[in-house]
mmCIF file with all atom_site columns, C-alpha atoms in Angstrom:
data_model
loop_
_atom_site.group_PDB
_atom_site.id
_atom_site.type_symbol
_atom_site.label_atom_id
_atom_site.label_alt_id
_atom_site.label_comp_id
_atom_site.label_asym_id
_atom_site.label_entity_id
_atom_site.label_seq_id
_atom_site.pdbx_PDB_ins_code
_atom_site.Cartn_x
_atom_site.Cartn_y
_atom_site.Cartn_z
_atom_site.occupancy
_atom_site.B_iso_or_equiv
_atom_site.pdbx_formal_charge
_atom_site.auth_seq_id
_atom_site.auth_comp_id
_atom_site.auth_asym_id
_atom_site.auth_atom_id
_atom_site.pdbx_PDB_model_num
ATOM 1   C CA . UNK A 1 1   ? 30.637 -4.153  10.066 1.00 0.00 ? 257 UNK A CA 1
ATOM 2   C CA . UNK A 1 2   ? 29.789 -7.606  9.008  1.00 0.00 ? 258 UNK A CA 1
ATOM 3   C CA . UNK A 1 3   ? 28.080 -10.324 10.574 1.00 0.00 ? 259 UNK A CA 1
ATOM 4   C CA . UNK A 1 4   ? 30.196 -13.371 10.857 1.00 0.00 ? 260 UNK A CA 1
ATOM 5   C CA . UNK A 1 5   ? 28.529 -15.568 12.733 1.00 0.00 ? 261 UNK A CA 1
ATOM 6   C CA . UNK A 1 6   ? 25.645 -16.381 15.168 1.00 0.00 ? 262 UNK A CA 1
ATOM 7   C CA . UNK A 1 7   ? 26.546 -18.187 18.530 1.00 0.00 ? 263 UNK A CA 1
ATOM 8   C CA . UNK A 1 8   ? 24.921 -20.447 20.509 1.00 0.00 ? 264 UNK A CA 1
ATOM 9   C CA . UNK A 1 9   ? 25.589 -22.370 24.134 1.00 0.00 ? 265 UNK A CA 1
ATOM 10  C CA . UNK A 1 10  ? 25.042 -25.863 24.020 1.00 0.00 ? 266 UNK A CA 1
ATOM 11  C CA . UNK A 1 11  ? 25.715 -28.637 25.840 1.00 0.00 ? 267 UNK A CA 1
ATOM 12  C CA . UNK A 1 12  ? 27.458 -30.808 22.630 1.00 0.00 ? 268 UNK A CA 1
ATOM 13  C CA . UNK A 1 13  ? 28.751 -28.748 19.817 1.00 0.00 ? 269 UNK A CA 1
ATOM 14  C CA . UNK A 1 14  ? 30.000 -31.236 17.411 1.00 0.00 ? 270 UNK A CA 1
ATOM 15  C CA . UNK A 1 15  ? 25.861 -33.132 17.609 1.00 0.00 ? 271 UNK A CA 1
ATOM 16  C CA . UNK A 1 16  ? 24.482 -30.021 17.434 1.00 0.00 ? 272 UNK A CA 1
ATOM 17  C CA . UNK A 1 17  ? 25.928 -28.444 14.995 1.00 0.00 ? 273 UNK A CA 1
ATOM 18  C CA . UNK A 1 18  ? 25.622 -31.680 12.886 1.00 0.00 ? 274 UNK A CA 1
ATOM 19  C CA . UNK A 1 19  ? 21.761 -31.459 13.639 1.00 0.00 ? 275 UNK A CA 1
ATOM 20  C CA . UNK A 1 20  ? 21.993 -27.890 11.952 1.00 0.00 ? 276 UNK A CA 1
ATOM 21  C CA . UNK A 1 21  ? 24.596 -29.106 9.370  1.00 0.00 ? 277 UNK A CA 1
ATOM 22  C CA . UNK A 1 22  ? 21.562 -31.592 7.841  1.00 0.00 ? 278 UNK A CA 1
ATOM 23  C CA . UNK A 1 23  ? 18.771 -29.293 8.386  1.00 0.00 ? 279 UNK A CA 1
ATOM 24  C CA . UNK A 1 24  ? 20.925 -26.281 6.364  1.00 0.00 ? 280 UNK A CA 1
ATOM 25  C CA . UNK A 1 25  ? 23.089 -28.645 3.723  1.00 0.00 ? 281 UNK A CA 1
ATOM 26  C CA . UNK A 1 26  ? 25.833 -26.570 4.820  1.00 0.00 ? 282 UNK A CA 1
ATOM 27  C CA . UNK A 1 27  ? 29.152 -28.552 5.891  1.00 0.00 ? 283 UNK A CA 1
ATOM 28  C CA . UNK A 1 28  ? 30.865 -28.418 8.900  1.00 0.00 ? 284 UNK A CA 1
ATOM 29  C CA . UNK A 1 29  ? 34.290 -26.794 8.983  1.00 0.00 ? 285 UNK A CA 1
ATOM 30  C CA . UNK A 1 30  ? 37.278 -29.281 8.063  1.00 0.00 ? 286 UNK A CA 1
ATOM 31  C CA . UNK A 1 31  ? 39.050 -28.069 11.341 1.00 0.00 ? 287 UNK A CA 1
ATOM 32  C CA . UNK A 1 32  ? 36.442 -29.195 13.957 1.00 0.00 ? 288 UNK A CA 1
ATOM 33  C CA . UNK A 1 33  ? 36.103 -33.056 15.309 1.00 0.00 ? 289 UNK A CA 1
ATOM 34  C CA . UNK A 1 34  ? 34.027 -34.106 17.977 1.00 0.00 ? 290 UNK A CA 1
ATOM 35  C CA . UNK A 1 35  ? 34.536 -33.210 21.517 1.00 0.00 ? 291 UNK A CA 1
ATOM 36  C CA . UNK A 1 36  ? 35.958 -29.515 20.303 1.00 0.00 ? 292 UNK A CA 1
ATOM 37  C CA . UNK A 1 37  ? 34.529 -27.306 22.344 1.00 0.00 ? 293 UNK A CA 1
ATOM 38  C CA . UNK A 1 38  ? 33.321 -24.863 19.677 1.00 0.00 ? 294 UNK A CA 1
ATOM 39  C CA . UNK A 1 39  ? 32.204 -26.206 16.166 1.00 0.00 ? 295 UNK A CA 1
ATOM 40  C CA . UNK A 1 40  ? 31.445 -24.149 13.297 1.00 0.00 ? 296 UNK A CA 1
ATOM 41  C CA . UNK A 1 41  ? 28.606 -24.558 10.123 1.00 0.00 ? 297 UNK A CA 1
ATOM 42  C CA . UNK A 1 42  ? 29.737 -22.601 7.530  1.00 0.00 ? 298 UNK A CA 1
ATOM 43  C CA . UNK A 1 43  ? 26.725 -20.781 5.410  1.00 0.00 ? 299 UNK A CA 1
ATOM 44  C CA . UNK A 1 44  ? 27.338 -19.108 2.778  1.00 0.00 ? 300 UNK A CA 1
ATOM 45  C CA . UNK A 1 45  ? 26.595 -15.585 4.060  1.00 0.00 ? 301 UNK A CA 1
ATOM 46  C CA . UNK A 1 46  ? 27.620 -16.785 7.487  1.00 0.00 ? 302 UNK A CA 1
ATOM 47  C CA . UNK A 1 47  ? 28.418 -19.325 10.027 1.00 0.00 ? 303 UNK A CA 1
ATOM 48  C CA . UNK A 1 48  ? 26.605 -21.032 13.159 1.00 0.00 ? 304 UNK A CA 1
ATOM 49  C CA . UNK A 1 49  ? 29.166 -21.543 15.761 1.00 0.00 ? 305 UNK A CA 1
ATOM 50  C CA . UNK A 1 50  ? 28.183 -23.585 18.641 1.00 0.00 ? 306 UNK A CA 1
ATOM 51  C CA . UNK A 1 51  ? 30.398 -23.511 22.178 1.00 0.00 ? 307 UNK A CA 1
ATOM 52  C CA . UNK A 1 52  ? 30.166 -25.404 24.787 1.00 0.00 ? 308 UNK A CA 1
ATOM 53  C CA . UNK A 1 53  ? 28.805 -24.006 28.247 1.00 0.00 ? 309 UNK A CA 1
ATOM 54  C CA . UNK A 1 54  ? 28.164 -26.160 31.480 1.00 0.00 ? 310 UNK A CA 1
ATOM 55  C CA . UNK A 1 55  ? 24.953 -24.529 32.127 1.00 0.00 ? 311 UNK A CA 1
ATOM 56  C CA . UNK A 1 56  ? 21.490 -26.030 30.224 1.00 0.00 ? 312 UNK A CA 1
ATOM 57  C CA . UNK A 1 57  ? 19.373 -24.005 28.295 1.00 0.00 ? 313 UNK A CA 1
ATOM 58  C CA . UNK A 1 58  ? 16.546 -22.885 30.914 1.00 0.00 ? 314 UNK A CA 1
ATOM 59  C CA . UNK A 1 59  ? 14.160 -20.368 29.496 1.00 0.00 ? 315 UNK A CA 1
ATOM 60  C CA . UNK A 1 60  ? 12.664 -19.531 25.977 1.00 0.00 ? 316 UNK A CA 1
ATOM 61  C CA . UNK A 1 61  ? 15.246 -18.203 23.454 1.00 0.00 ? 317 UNK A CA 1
ATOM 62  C CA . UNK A 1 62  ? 14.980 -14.490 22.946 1.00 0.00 ? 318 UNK A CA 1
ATOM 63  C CA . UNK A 1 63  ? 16.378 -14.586 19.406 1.00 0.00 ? 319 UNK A CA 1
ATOM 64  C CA . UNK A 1 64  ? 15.456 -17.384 17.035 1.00 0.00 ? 320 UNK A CA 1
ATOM 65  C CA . UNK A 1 65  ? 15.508 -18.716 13.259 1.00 0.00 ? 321 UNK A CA 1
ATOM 66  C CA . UNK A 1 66  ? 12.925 -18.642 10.975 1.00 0.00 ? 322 UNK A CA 1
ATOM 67  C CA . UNK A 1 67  ? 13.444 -20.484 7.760  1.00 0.00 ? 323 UNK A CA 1
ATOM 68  C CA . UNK A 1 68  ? 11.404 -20.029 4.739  1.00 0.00 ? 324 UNK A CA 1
ATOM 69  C CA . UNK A 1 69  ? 12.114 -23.626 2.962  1.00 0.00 ? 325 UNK A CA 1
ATOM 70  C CA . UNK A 1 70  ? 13.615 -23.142 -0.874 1.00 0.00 ? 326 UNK A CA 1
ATOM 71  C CA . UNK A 1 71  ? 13.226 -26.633 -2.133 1.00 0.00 ? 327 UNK A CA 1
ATOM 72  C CA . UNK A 1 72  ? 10.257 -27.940 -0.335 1.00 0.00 ? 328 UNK A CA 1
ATOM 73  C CA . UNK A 1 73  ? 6.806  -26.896 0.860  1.00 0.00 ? 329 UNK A CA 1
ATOM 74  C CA . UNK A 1 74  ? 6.657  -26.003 4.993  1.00 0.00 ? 330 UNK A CA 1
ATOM 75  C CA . UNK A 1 75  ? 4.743  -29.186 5.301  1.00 0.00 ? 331 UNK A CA 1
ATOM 76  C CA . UNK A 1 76  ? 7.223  -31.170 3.851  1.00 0.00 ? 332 UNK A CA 1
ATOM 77  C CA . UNK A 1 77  ? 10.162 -29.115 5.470  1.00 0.00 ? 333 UNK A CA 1
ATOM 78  C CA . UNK A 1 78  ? 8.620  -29.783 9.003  1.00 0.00 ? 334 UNK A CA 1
ATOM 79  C CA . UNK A 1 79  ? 8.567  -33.573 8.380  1.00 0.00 ? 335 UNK A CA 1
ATOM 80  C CA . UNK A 1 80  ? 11.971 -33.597 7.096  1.00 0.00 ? 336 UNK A CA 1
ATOM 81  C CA . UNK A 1 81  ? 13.213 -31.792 9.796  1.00 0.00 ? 337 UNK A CA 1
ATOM 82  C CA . UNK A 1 82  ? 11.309 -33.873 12.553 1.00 0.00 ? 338 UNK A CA 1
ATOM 83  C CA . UNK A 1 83  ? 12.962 -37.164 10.721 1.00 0.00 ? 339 UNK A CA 1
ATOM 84  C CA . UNK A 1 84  ? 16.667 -35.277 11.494 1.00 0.00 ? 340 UNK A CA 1
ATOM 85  C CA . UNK A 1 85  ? 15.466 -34.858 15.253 1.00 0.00 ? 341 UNK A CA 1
ATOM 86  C CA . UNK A 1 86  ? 13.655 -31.916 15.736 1.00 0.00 ? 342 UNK A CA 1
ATOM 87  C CA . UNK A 1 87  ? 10.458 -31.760 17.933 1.00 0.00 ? 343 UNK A CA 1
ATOM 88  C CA . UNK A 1 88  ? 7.186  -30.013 17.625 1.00 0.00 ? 344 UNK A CA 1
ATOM 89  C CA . UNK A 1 89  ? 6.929  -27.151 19.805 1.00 0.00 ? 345 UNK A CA 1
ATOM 90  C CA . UNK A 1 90  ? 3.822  -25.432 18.672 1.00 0.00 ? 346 UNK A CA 1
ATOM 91  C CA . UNK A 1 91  ? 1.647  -25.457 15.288 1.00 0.00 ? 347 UNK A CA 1
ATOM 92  C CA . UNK A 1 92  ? 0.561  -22.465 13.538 1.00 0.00 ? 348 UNK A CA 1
ATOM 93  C CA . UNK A 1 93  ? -0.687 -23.945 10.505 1.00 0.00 ? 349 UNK A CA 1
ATOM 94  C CA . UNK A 1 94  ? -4.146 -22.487 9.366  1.00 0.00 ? 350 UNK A CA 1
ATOM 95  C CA . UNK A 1 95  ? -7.098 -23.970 7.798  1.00 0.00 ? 351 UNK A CA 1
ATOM 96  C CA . UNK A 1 96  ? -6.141 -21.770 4.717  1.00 0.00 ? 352 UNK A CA 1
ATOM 97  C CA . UNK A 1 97  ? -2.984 -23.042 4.426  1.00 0.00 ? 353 UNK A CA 1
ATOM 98  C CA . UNK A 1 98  ? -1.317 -19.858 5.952  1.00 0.00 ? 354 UNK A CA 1
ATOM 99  C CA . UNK A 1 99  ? 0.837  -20.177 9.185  1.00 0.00 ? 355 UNK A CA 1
ATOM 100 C CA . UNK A 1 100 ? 4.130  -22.215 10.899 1.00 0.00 ? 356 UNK A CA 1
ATOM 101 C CA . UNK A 1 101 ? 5.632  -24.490 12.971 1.00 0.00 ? 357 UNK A CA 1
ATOM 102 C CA . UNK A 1 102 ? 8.224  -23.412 15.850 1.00 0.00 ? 358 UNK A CA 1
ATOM 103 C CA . UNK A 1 103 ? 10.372 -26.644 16.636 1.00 0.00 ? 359 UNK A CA 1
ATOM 104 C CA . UNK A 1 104 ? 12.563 -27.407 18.698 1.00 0.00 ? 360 UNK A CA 1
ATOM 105 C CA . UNK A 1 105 ? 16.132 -28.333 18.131 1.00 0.00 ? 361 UNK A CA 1
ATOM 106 C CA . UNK A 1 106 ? 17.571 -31.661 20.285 1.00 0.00 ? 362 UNK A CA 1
ATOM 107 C CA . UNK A 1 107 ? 18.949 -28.964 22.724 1.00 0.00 ? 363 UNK A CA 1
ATOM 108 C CA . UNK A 1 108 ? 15.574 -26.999 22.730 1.00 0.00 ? 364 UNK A CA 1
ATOM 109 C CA . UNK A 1 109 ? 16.364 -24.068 21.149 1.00 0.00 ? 365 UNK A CA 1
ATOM 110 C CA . UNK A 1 110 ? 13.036 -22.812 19.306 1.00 0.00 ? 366 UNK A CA 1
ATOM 111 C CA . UNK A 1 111 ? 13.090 -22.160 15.428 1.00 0.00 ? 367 UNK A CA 1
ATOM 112 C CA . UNK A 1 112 ? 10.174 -21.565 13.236 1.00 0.00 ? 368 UNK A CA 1
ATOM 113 C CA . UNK A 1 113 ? 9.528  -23.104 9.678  1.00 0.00 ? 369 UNK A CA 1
ATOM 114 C CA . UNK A 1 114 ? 7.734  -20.769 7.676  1.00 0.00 ? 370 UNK A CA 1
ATOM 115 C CA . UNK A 1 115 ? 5.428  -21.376 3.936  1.00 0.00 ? 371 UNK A CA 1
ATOM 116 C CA . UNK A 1 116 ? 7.783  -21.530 1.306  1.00 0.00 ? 372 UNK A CA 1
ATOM 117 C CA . UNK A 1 117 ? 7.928  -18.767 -1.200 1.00 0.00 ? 373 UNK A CA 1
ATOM 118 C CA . UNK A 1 118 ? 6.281  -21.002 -3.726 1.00 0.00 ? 374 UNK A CA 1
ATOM 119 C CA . UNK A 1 119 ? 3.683  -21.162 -1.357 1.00 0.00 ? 375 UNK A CA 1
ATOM 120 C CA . UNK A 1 120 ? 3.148  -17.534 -0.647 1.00 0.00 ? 376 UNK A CA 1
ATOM 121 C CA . UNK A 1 121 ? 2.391  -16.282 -4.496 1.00 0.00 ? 377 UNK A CA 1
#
């Protein structure tokens, strides 16, 4: 088998997935427009598809991302991210310069940035 995509429930699929579009550089498919209730970002290995669901997100995610920047230090990652409108869930940065952040996307859903590999060696 291959893994196609990853799903996720929100309440606006078209904003969302743009929010994930700018955080990931990768485009939204040509087919979607907003107000469709499903919306795919295509990745290159695979795609986030977002589908609208009545029902708001009410408890902590049991399966989130966690992105290792590739271009940028976590520091710098975080405050790009926050600029796009993420929030700051909770920091687990370390004196030594180890750690992450888990954010928050503008639906709530939890996602960590992690040190860059850069930063790791």
């Amino acid at each position: 088998m291959i893994l196609r995509h990853v799903t996720v429930d929100c309440a606006d699929p078209y904003g969302l997935a743009g929010f994930w579009s700018a955080v990931t550089g990768w485009p939204l498919s040509d087919e979607d427009a907003p107000g469709d209730p499903e919306v795919l970002v295509q990745g290159p290995a695979l795609g986030f598809l977002f589908i609208r669901v009545p029902e708001p997100k009410t408890a902590k995610n049991r399966v989130h991302f966690d992105w290792m920047p590739t271009e940028r230090t976590r520091d710098a990652e975080v405050e790009r991210v926050l600029g796009l409108g993420a929030t700051l869930h909770e920091d687990h940065r370390r004196p030594d310069g180890t750690g992450w952040v888990t954010l928050l996307d503008p639906e709530g859903n939890e996602f960590c940035v992690e040190r860059s590999a850069g930063e790791r060696a």
